[in-house]
Short mmCIF file of C-alpha atoms and ligand atoms in Angstrom, two decimals:
data_model
loop_
_atom_site.label_atom_id
_atom_site.label_comp_id
_atom_site.label_asym_id
_atom_site.label_seq_id
_atom_site.Cartn_x
_atom_site.Cartn_y
_atom_site.Cartn_z
CA UNK A 1 -0.01 -0.12 0.02
CA UNK A 2 1.06 3.76 -0.12
CA UNK A 3 1.48 3.88 3.41
CA UNK A 4 3.80 0.72 3.60
CA UNK A 5 5.77 2.05 0.83
CA UNK A 6 6.12 5.39 2.40
CA UNK A 7 7.13 3.82 5.58
CA UNK A 8 9.76 1.85 4.07
CA UNK A 9 11.10 4.85 2.13
CA UNK A 10 11.27 6.65 5.63
CA UNK A 11 13.13 3.69 7.19
CA UNK A 12 15.72 3.89 4.22
CA UNK A 13 15.88 7.56 4.71
CA UNK A 14 15.19 7.60 1.08
CA UNK A 15 13.24 10.96 1.49
CA UNK A 16 16.72 12.53 1.96
CA UNK A 17 17.55 11.88 -1.80
CA UNK A 18 17.08 15.08 -3.88
CA UNK A 19 14.38 13.45 -5.92
CA UNK A 20 12.20 12.91 -3.00
CA UNK A 21 12.84 15.87 -1.02
CA UNK A 22 10.16 18.08 -2.42
CA UNK A 23 7.62 15.44 -1.36
CA UNK A 24 8.64 15.32 2.08
CA UNK A 25 6.19 17.78 3.69
CA UNK A 26 3.12 16.53 1.79
CA UNK A 27 3.34 12.81 2.00
CA UNK A 28 5.15 12.10 5.41
CA UNK A 29 3.91 12.96 8.76
CA UNK A 30 5.96 10.65 11.20
CA UNK A 31 5.81 12.84 14.16
CA UNK A 32 3.53 15.85 15.05
CA UNK A 33 4.47 19.21 13.42
CA UNK A 34 3.82 22.49 14.79
CA UNK A 35 3.61 25.89 12.95
CA UNK A 36 1.00 24.83 10.43
CA UNK A 37 -1.27 27.33 8.92
CA UNK A 38 -4.78 26.38 9.48
CA UNK A 39 -7.38 28.61 7.67
CA UNK A 40 -11.02 28.66 8.44
CA UNK A 41 -13.78 30.22 6.52
CA UNK A 42 -16.94 30.60 8.85
CA UNK A 43 -19.98 32.81 9.10
CA UNK A 44 -20.26 35.75 11.44
CA UNK A 45 -22.53 34.96 14.11
CA UNK A 46 -22.67 38.68 15.45
CA UNK A 47 -24.56 39.02 18.72
CA UNK A 48 -26.19 35.57 18.66
CA UNK A 49 -22.74 33.96 18.74
CA UNK A 50 -21.72 36.12 21.58
CA UNK A 51 -24.76 35.22 23.60
CA UNK A 52 -24.70 31.49 22.39
CA UNK A 53 -21.24 29.92 22.68
CA UNK A 54 -22.77 26.74 21.03
CA UNK A 55 -22.79 28.54 17.89
CA UNK A 56 -19.48 26.89 17.17
CA UNK A 57 -19.60 27.29 13.41
CA UNK A 58 -19.18 31.10 13.63
CA UNK A 59 -16.13 33.35 13.29
CA UNK A 60 -16.65 34.36 16.94
CA UNK A 61 -16.61 30.76 18.20
CA UNK A 62 -14.21 29.35 15.89
CA UNK A 63 -15.21 25.70 15.99
CA UNK A 64 -13.95 25.67 19.62
CA UNK A 65 -10.51 24.99 18.56
CA UNK A 66 -8.70 28.12 18.87
CA UNK A 67 -6.97 27.47 22.11
CA UNK A 68 -6.23 23.80 21.18
CA UNK A 69 -4.35 24.89 18.02
CA UNK A 70 -2.55 27.71 19.75
CA UNK A 71 -1.34 25.08 22.45
CA UNK A 72 0.23 22.98 19.48
CA UNK A 73 1.81 26.09 18.00
CA UNK A 74 -0.41 26.20 14.86
CA UNK A 75 -1.41 29.41 13.28
CA UNK A 76 -5.27 29.78 13.01
CA UNK A 77 -6.77 32.37 10.79
CA UNK A 78 -10.55 32.50 10.93
CA UNK A 79 -12.62 34.67 8.45
CA UNK A 80 -15.93 35.03 6.98
CA UNK A 81 -14.52 37.45 4.27
CA UNK A 82 -14.50 35.07 1.26
CA UNK A 83 -15.37 36.72 -1.94
CA UNK A 84 -12.83 38.36 -4.54
CA UNK A 85 -9.26 38.50 -4.79
CA UNK A 86 -8.87 40.86 -1.93
CA UNK A 87 -10.67 38.70 0.51
CA UNK A 88 -8.92 37.39 3.46
CA UNK A 89 -9.91 33.92 2.20
CA UNK A 90 -8.08 34.43 -1.02
CA UNK A 91 -5.01 36.34 0.50
CA UNK A 92 -4.48 33.37 3.07
CA UNK A 93 -5.15 30.46 0.83
CA UNK A 94 -1.67 30.96 -1.10
CA UNK A 95 0.22 29.48 1.95
CA UNK A 96 -2.26 27.65 4.14
CA UNK A 97 -1.87 24.05 4.78
CA UNK A 98 -5.10 23.25 6.18
CA UNK A 99 -8.39 24.75 4.84
CA UNK A 100 -11.56 24.40 6.92
CA UNK A 101 -15.01 25.49 5.39
CA UNK A 102 -18.70 24.97 6.11
CA UNK A 103 -21.22 24.39 3.38
CA UNK A 104 -23.36 27.14 5.24
CA UNK A 105 -20.88 30.25 4.25
CA UNK A 106 -19.04 28.39 1.50
CA UNK A 107 -15.44 29.46 0.80
CA UNK A 108 -15.50 28.65 -2.78
CA UNK A 109 -12.14 26.69 -3.58
CA UNK A 110 -12.23 27.00 -7.21
CA UNK A 111 -9.65 25.41 -9.60
CA UNK A 112 -7.87 28.73 -9.85
CA UNK A 113 -7.51 28.97 -6.13
CA UNK A 114 -6.35 25.34 -5.85
CA UNK A 115 -3.62 26.24 -8.47
CA UNK A 116 -2.84 29.43 -6.14
CA UNK A 117 -2.78 27.32 -2.96
CA UNK A 118 0.79 26.09 -3.04
CA UNK A 119 1.07 24.71 0.51
CA UNK A 120 -2.64 23.24 0.58
CA UNK A 121 -2.54 19.54 1.83
CA UNK A 122 -6.08 19.06 3.28
CA UNK A 123 -9.52 20.60 3.04
CA UNK A 124 -11.94 19.88 5.86
CA UNK A 125 -15.61 20.46 5.52
CA UNK A 126 -17.17 21.03 8.98
CA UNK A 127 -20.44 19.36 7.93
CA UNK A 128 -21.52 17.30 4.93
CA UNK A 129 -21.33 18.33 1.14
CA UNK A 130 -17.90 19.42 -0.41
CA UNK A 131 -19.10 20.76 -3.68
CA UNK A 132 -18.04 24.26 -2.89
CA UNK A 133 -14.51 22.76 -3.39
CA UNK A 134 -13.30 21.97 -6.90
CA UNK A 135 -12.73 18.34 -6.11
CA UNK A 136 -11.27 17.36 -9.44
CA UNK A 137 -8.64 20.20 -9.09
CA UNK A 138 -8.03 18.78 -5.67
CA UNK A 139 -7.45 15.05 -7.03
CA UNK A 140 -4.87 16.50 -9.72
CA UNK A 141 -3.02 18.35 -6.96
CA UNK A 142 -2.99 15.44 -4.36
CA UNK A 143 -5.11 17.60 -1.88
CA UNK A 144 -7.13 15.41 0.46
CA UNK A 145 -10.82 16.50 0.96
CA UNK A 146 -12.78 15.19 4.15
CA UNK A 147 -16.08 15.77 5.55
CA UNK A 148 -17.76 15.03 8.77
CA UNK A 149 -19.70 12.34 7.39
CA UNK A 150 -23.05 11.73 9.24
CA UNK A 151 -22.59 14.92 11.44
CA UNK A 152 -25.91 16.51 10.51
CA UNK A 153 -27.85 13.77 8.52
CA UNK A 154 -30.69 13.69 11.34
CA UNK A 155 -30.84 17.44 11.50
CA UNK A 156 -31.38 17.66 7.71
CA UNK A 157 -33.76 14.56 7.63
CA UNK A 158 -35.96 16.17 10.21
CA UNK A 159 -35.94 19.43 8.21
CA UNK A 160 -37.14 17.65 5.13
CA UNK A 161 -40.01 15.91 6.90
CA UNK A 162 -40.95 19.38 8.27
CA UNK A 163 -40.77 20.90 4.86
CA UNK A 164 -42.78 18.32 3.29
CA UNK A 165 -45.58 18.80 5.80
CA UNK A 166 -45.60 22.54 5.77
CA UNK A 167 -45.86 22.59 2.03
CA UNK A 168 -48.41 19.68 1.91
CA UNK A 169 -50.59 21.43 4.67
CA UNK A 170 -50.18 24.83 3.29
CA UNK A 171 -48.53 26.15 6.64
CA UNK A 172 -46.80 29.27 5.74
CA UNK A 173 -49.51 31.18 4.14
CA UNK A 174 -51.82 30.07 7.08
CA UNK A 175 -49.31 31.53 9.55
CA UNK A 176 -48.88 34.73 7.45
CA UNK A 177 -52.67 35.28 7.46
CA UNK A 178 -52.74 35.03 11.31
CA UNK A 179 -50.00 37.63 11.69
CA UNK A 180 -51.79 39.95 9.28
CA UNK A 181 -54.85 39.86 11.42
CA UNK A 182 -57.03 38.00 8.86
CA UNK A 183 -59.04 34.69 9.25
CA UNK A 184 -60.19 33.24 6.02
CA UNK A 185 -60.22 29.24 6.41
CA UNK A 186 -61.14 28.41 2.70
CA UNK A 187 -58.08 30.51 1.44
CA UNK A 188 -56.01 28.00 3.13
CA UNK A 189 -57.82 24.70 3.16
CA UNK A 190 -58.18 25.06 -0.81
CA UNK A 191 -54.44 23.82 -1.04
CA UNK A 192 -53.95 21.90 2.27
CA UNK A 193 -53.77 17.96 2.02
CA UNK A 194 -52.86 15.13 4.18
CA UNK A 195 -49.51 13.37 3.73
CA UNK A 196 -51.22 10.00 4.33
CA UNK A 197 -52.03 8.40 0.85
CA UNK A 198 -49.54 10.28 -1.09
CA UNK A 199 -46.54 9.14 -2.95
CA UNK A 200 -43.01 10.46 -1.77
CA UNK A 201 -39.84 9.95 -3.47
CA UNK A 202 -36.25 10.80 -2.77
CA UNK A 203 -33.71 11.50 -5.23
CA UNK A 204 -30.60 10.12 -3.48
CA UNK A 205 -31.21 7.24 -0.84
CA UNK A 206 -27.91 7.76 1.16
CA UNK A 207 -27.63 8.76 4.72
CA UNK A 208 -30.08 11.61 4.56
CA UNK A 209 -32.57 10.15 2.05
CA UNK A 210 -32.94 6.95 3.81
CA UNK A 211 -33.39 8.77 7.17
CA UNK A 212 -36.19 10.76 5.58
CA UNK A 213 -37.86 7.57 4.24
CA UNK A 214 -37.54 5.96 7.85
CA UNK A 215 -39.24 8.97 9.19
CA UNK A 216 -42.12 8.92 6.58
CA UNK A 217 -43.18 5.51 7.57
CA UNK A 218 -45.75 6.30 10.13
CA UNK A 219 -47.34 8.58 8.09
CA UNK A 220 -49.00 5.87 6.06
CA UNK A 221 -48.05 7.26 2.53
CA UNK A 222 -49.32 5.41 -0.50
CA UNK A 223 -45.74 4.46 -1.59
CA UNK A 224 -42.20 5.74 -0.68
CA UNK A 225 -39.98 5.69 -3.78
CA UNK A 226 -36.23 6.38 -4.49
CA UNK A 227 -34.01 7.15 -7.34
CA UNK A 228 -30.20 6.40 -6.86
CA UNK A 229 -27.70 4.61 -8.96
CA UNK A 230 -26.65 2.78 -5.75
CA UNK A 231 -29.54 0.56 -4.72
CA UNK A 232 -30.40 0.18 -1.27
CA UNK A 233 -29.46 -3.08 0.34
CA UNK A 234 -32.56 -5.26 0.26
CA UNK A 235 -33.17 -5.41 3.86
CA UNK A 236 -32.89 -1.62 4.08
CA UNK A 237 -35.39 -1.02 1.28
CA UNK A 238 -37.73 -3.61 2.80
CA UNK A 239 -37.60 -2.06 6.32
CA UNK A 240 -39.11 1.11 4.95
CA UNK A 241 -40.99 -0.53 2.12
CA UNK A 242 -39.08 1.65 -0.37
CA UNK A 243 -39.46 0.90 -4.22
CA UNK A 244 -36.62 1.88 -6.56
CA UNK A 245 -37.44 3.62 -9.89
CA UNK A 246 -34.65 3.47 -12.35
CA UNK A 247 -35.66 6.05 -14.73
CA UNK A 248 -35.90 9.89 -13.57
CA UNK A 249 -38.81 10.77 -15.62
CA UNK A 250 -40.55 7.85 -14.72
CA UNK A 251 -39.86 8.49 -11.03
CA UNK A 252 -40.87 12.00 -10.89
CA UNK A 253 -44.14 11.20 -12.67
CA UNK A 254 -45.20 8.92 -9.81
CA UNK A 255 -44.38 11.25 -6.99
CA UNK A 256 -46.66 13.73 -5.14
CA UNK A 257 -43.76 14.98 -3.38
CA UNK A 258 -40.07 14.89 -4.61
CA UNK A 259 -37.30 15.35 -1.97
CA UNK A 260 -33.64 15.84 -3.18
CA UNK A 261 -30.93 14.19 -1.21
CA UNK A 262 -28.02 13.70 -3.31
CA UNK A 263 -24.63 15.67 -3.35
CA UNK A 264 -24.03 18.32 -6.02
CA UNK A 265 -21.70 17.04 -8.67
CA UNK A 266 -21.44 16.88 -12.59
CA UNK A 267 -24.20 14.41 -12.64
CA UNK A 268 -26.73 16.39 -10.40
CA UNK A 269 -25.98 19.97 -11.44
CA UNK A 270 -29.36 21.31 -12.92
CA UNK A 271 -30.87 17.88 -12.74
CA UNK A 272 -34.24 19.29 -11.89
CA UNK A 273 -34.73 21.55 -15.02
CA UNK A 274 -37.48 22.95 -16.93
CA UNK A 275 -37.65 19.50 -19.07
CA UNK A 276 -37.82 17.31 -15.98
CA UNK A 277 -40.46 19.64 -14.15
CA UNK A 278 -42.59 19.07 -17.16
CA UNK A 279 -42.76 15.37 -16.01
CA UNK A 280 -43.57 16.12 -12.44
CA UNK A 281 -47.40 15.51 -11.55
CA UNK A 282 -49.25 18.67 -11.90
CA UNK A 283 -49.35 20.38 -8.54
CA UNK A 284 -46.48 18.25 -6.86
CA UNK A 285 -44.38 19.45 -4.20
CA UNK A 286 -40.59 19.71 -4.28
CA UNK A 287 -38.22 19.83 -1.41
CA UNK A 288 -34.61 20.48 -1.69
CA UNK A 289 -32.06 20.56 1.18
CA UNK A 290 -29.33 18.99 -0.73
CA UNK A 291 -27.75 21.78 -2.75
CA UNK A 292 -29.45 24.63 -4.67
CA UNK A 293 -27.87 24.22 -7.92
CA UNK A 294 -29.43 20.76 -8.30
CA UNK A 295 -32.57 22.78 -9.31
CA UNK A 296 -32.52 25.09 -12.10
CA UNK A 297 -33.49 28.45 -10.30
CA UNK A 298 -35.54 30.04 -13.08
CA UNK A 299 -37.33 26.77 -14.07
CA UNK A 300 -38.34 26.11 -10.49
CA UNK A 301 -39.74 29.81 -10.03
CA UNK A 302 -41.49 29.50 -13.36
CA UNK A 303 -43.07 25.83 -12.15
CA UNK A 304 -44.25 27.38 -9.17
CA UNK A 305 -45.80 30.46 -10.65
CA UNK A 306 -47.59 28.34 -13.38
CA UNK A 307 -48.87 25.89 -10.60
CA UNK A 308 -46.96 22.96 -12.22
CA UNK A 309 -45.49 22.91 -8.78
CA UNK A 310 -47.69 23.55 -5.80
CA UNK A 311 -44.90 24.38 -3.68
CA UNK A 312 -40.92 24.52 -3.34
CA UNK A 313 -39.16 24.37 0.04
CA UNK A 314 -35.45 24.06 1.14
CA UNK A 315 -32.50 25.86 2.68
CA UNK A 316 -29.78 25.68 0.04
CA UNK A 317 -29.30 28.07 -2.82
CA UNK A 318 -27.16 28.15 -5.88
CA UNK A 319 -25.10 31.07 -4.46
CA UNK A 320 -24.63 31.79 -0.53
CA UNK A 321 -25.44 34.15 0.87
CA UNK A 322 -28.45 34.46 -1.45
CA UNK A 323 -28.58 37.83 -3.09
CA UNK A 324 -31.34 39.81 -1.90
CA UNK A 325 -33.34 39.84 -5.14
CA UNK A 326 -32.93 35.90 -5.39
CA UNK A 327 -36.22 34.82 -7.16
CA UNK A 328 -36.65 31.97 -4.72
CA UNK A 329 -36.95 34.32 -1.68
CA UNK A 330 -40.40 35.59 -3.03
CA UNK A 331 -41.56 33.06 -5.66
CA UNK A 332 -45.22 32.20 -5.15
CA UNK A 333 -47.67 29.69 -6.48
CA UNK A 334 -50.94 31.01 -8.23
CA UNK A 335 -52.65 31.59 -4.95
CA UNK A 336 -49.80 33.21 -3.14
CA UNK A 337 -48.32 30.58 -1.32
CA UNK A 338 -46.00 27.38 -1.74
CA UNK A 339 -42.58 28.93 -0.67
CA UNK A 340 -40.88 27.42 2.30
CA UNK A 341 -37.47 28.69 1.75
CA UNK A 342 -35.16 29.46 4.56
CA UNK A 343 -31.44 30.37 4.70
CA UNK A 344 -28.91 27.50 5.01
CA UNK A 345 -29.29 26.00 8.52
CA UNK A 346 -31.13 22.64 8.33
CA UNK A 347 -27.86 21.10 9.03
CA UNK A 348 -26.46 23.53 11.59
CA UNK A 349 -28.57 22.96 14.45
CA UNK A 350 -26.80 23.39 17.91
CA UNK A 351 -26.90 19.64 18.10
CA UNK A 352 -25.16 19.28 14.68
CA UNK A 353 -22.68 22.07 15.43
CA UNK A 354 -21.39 20.14 18.29
CA UNK A 355 -20.96 17.01 16.24
CA UNK A 356 -19.29 18.65 13.23
CA UNK A 357 -16.98 20.81 15.32
CA UNK A 358 -15.90 17.73 17.15
CA UNK A 359 -15.52 15.81 14.05
CA UNK A 360 -13.46 18.53 12.30
CA UNK A 361 -11.18 18.37 15.32
CA UNK A 362 -10.78 14.94 15.14
CA UNK A 363 -9.82 14.87 11.31
CA UNK A 364 -7.46 17.47 12.30
CA UNK A 365 -6.09 15.55 15.10
CA UNK A 366 -5.49 12.57 12.79
CA UNK A 367 -3.81 14.75 10.22
CA UNK A 368 -1.44 16.27 12.78
CA UNK A 369 -0.36 12.84 14.14
CA UNK A 370 -0.34 11.05 10.87
CA UNK A 371 -3.30 8.68 11.94
CA UNK A 372 -5.42 7.04 9.46
CA UNK A 373 -8.58 8.94 8.93
CA UNK A 374 -12.12 7.35 9.37
CA UNK A 375 -12.71 6.00 5.91
CA UNK A 376 -16.35 7.31 5.56
CA UNK A 377 -15.15 10.85 6.08
CA UNK A 378 -12.77 10.63 3.09
CA UNK A 379 -14.21 12.29 -0.10
CA UNK A 380 -10.70 12.40 -1.59
CA UNK A 381 -7.77 10.58 -0.18
CA UNK A 382 -4.18 10.40 -1.00
CA UNK A 383 -4.82 8.82 -4.45
CA UNK A 384 -8.09 10.21 -5.40
CA UNK A 385 -11.92 9.84 -4.96
CA UNK A 386 -12.71 7.44 -2.04
CA UNK A 387 -16.49 7.87 -2.16
CA UNK A 388 -19.01 6.76 -4.60
CA UNK A 389 -21.60 9.49 -3.76
CA UNK A 390 -20.00 12.29 -5.72
CA UNK A 391 -20.88 10.75 -9.17
CA UNK A 392 -20.42 7.61 -10.93
CA UNK A 393 -16.55 7.16 -11.84
CA UNK A 394 -14.85 4.20 -13.47
P1 NAD B 401 -24.69 10.11 1.23
O1 NAD B 401 -23.21 10.26 0.40
O2 NAD B 401 -24.70 9.39 2.34
O3 NAD B 401 -25.79 9.95 0.23
C1 NAD B 401 -25.93 10.53 -1.12
C2 NAD B 401 -26.57 9.67 -1.91
O4 NAD B 401 -26.83 10.23 -3.25
C3 NAD B 401 -25.91 8.21 -2.53
O5 NAD B 401 -26.48 7.19 -2.03
C4 NAD B 401 -25.43 8.53 -3.85
O6 NAD B 401 -25.46 7.16 -4.39
C5 NAD B 401 -26.70 9.25 -4.31
N1 NAD B 401 -26.53 10.10 -5.69
C6 NAD B 401 -25.39 10.64 -5.91
N2 NAD B 401 -25.48 10.98 -7.31
C7 NAD B 401 -26.71 10.89 -7.64
C8 NAD B 401 -27.53 10.96 -8.83
N3 NAD B 401 -27.06 11.62 -9.73
N4 NAD B 401 -28.87 10.39 -8.71
C9 NAD B 401 -29.27 9.89 -7.73
N5 NAD B 401 -28.58 9.70 -6.62
C10 NAD B 401 -27.33 10.11 -6.53
O7 NAD B 401 -24.87 11.84 1.58
P2 NAD B 401 -25.82 12.34 2.70
O8 NAD B 401 -25.22 12.54 3.93
O9 NAD B 401 -27.11 11.66 2.59
O10 NAD B 401 -25.87 13.91 2.13
C11 NAD B 401 -26.39 14.17 0.95
C12 NAD B 401 -26.32 15.62 0.57
O11 NAD B 401 -27.04 16.34 1.38
C13 NAD B 401 -24.91 16.10 0.73
O12 NAD B 401 -23.88 15.79 -0.19
C14 NAD B 401 -25.07 17.66 0.91
O13 NAD B 401 -25.00 18.33 -0.40
C15 NAD B 401 -26.62 17.68 1.33
N6 NAD B 401 -26.60 18.19 2.98
C16 NAD B 401 -27.24 19.41 3.00
C17 NAD B 401 -27.16 19.84 4.45
C18 NAD B 401 -28.07 21.11 4.94
O14 NAD B 401 -27.88 21.72 5.81
N7 NAD B 401 -28.89 21.48 3.85
C19 NAD B 401 -26.60 19.17 5.42
C20 NAD B 401 -25.89 17.97 5.18
C21 NAD B 401 -25.82 17.53 3.88
#
C-alpha cells in the first residue's frame, strides 16, 4: 500500500534523496508538527454568537478549537471574508496548509484558487457536502478532502419531513394570514392536504435520503420511492417499504412529493430543470435541502408560478449568501403560497454544530499525528476519490 511504501522509504531515509525531498512535507508525517497554517472560513454570528457559545460554526466561536491549535503552535486564521481576490480567504489560501470550510457560508475553492494554494494539503468540510470545493482540481494536486460524514444527517432529515408537511398542509400562508390579522379558512384549505395516501420519492437514498424514508413510514403514505444509482440493500429497502425507480422521468411522474438528497456534482447540477419539471405530476411539491444548484433556479420559479409545482421548500441556494433579489425568496404559486425557503441552516442546529466541530477536530488531530482517517469521512484521499456518492466514476 502507499502507507507501507512511504514507511519503507522513511526507514531507508530515502526521503533525503534530492528526488524525494520536495515530497517530504506533503506525504510524510512521522511525528506531529507545529507551525502549520490553518485557515477557516466561517460565517459571522454577531450578537447571537456572543450570547450563545454553542454557535460553534461562527467566526466568533471558531469551531471551539482556537486554544487547542494555539497550544500546539499552529497558526489559526478565521474569517468570513470570502469573495474576490482581496478577501482574506483568497489572501491566506496561498500559503495555508489546512483549509476548513462549511457548506453554510462556503469558501468557494475554485480550480484557480487550488492552483494558487501552493501549500494546501487538506480541506476539511465542517459538515456534509464538499461541492464548494473543486474536487477534480484537488485530485490533480494531491489535496485531500474530508467531511464530517453523518454529523448532521438527522438534522437535515428532520428538516425535510418538516418541509414536506409545511408545503402539503399549506402552513406558511396560514401563519402569515394570522400575523396579518386575517381569518379566511377557505383561502388556506383550498390547497391543504394530508400526507397519508401520497407518494413520496427521494432523489438520493444515502444517509439523509434513507433517514427521510424512515421518518415517513408512520405517515402511511401510499408509496415511498427512491431514485439512486446505488441501490439500497434489500433489507434496508424492505424495512421502509421503498421501491426503486430507475428512470428519473418515470420516477418524478409517480411522486406527489419529490425530495432531493444527493450531493451536487457534474451528474446532479441542474438535474431538476424545465424539461424534468414537465414530467412532475401537476401540482406536486418539491423539497431540496441538498444543494441549490441541483434545481434550476428560474425553471423552479416558473413551475411554481404556473402551478406545475404547488410548492418548493429548502434551505440551500445556488449562491450563498443568496442575493437580496434572488427569485426563490419571494416566488409563489398562483394562490400566493407554496414557498418554504429559509437560509441554509437545516444541518447547523446546535446539536449538529457540536458534532461537526468535534468531527473537524478529530480529522485535524489525525492529520497532525499522521493517523489514518475514518474511511467514511474521506471524499478525496491520497490517491483520489474514495467515495461513490459524488458521481459514478470508473
Ligand atoms: P450520502 O453520501 O450518504 O448519500 C448521497 C446519495 O446520493 C448516495 O446514495 C448517492 O449514490 C446518491 N447520488 C449521488 N448522485 C446521484 C444521482 N445523480 N442521482 C441519484 N442519486 C445520487 O450523503 P448524505 O449524507 O445523505 O448527504 C447528501 C447531501 O445532502 C450532501 O452531499 C449535501 O450536499 C447535502 N446536505 C445538506 C445539508 C444542509 O444543511 N442543507 C446538510 C448535510 C448534507
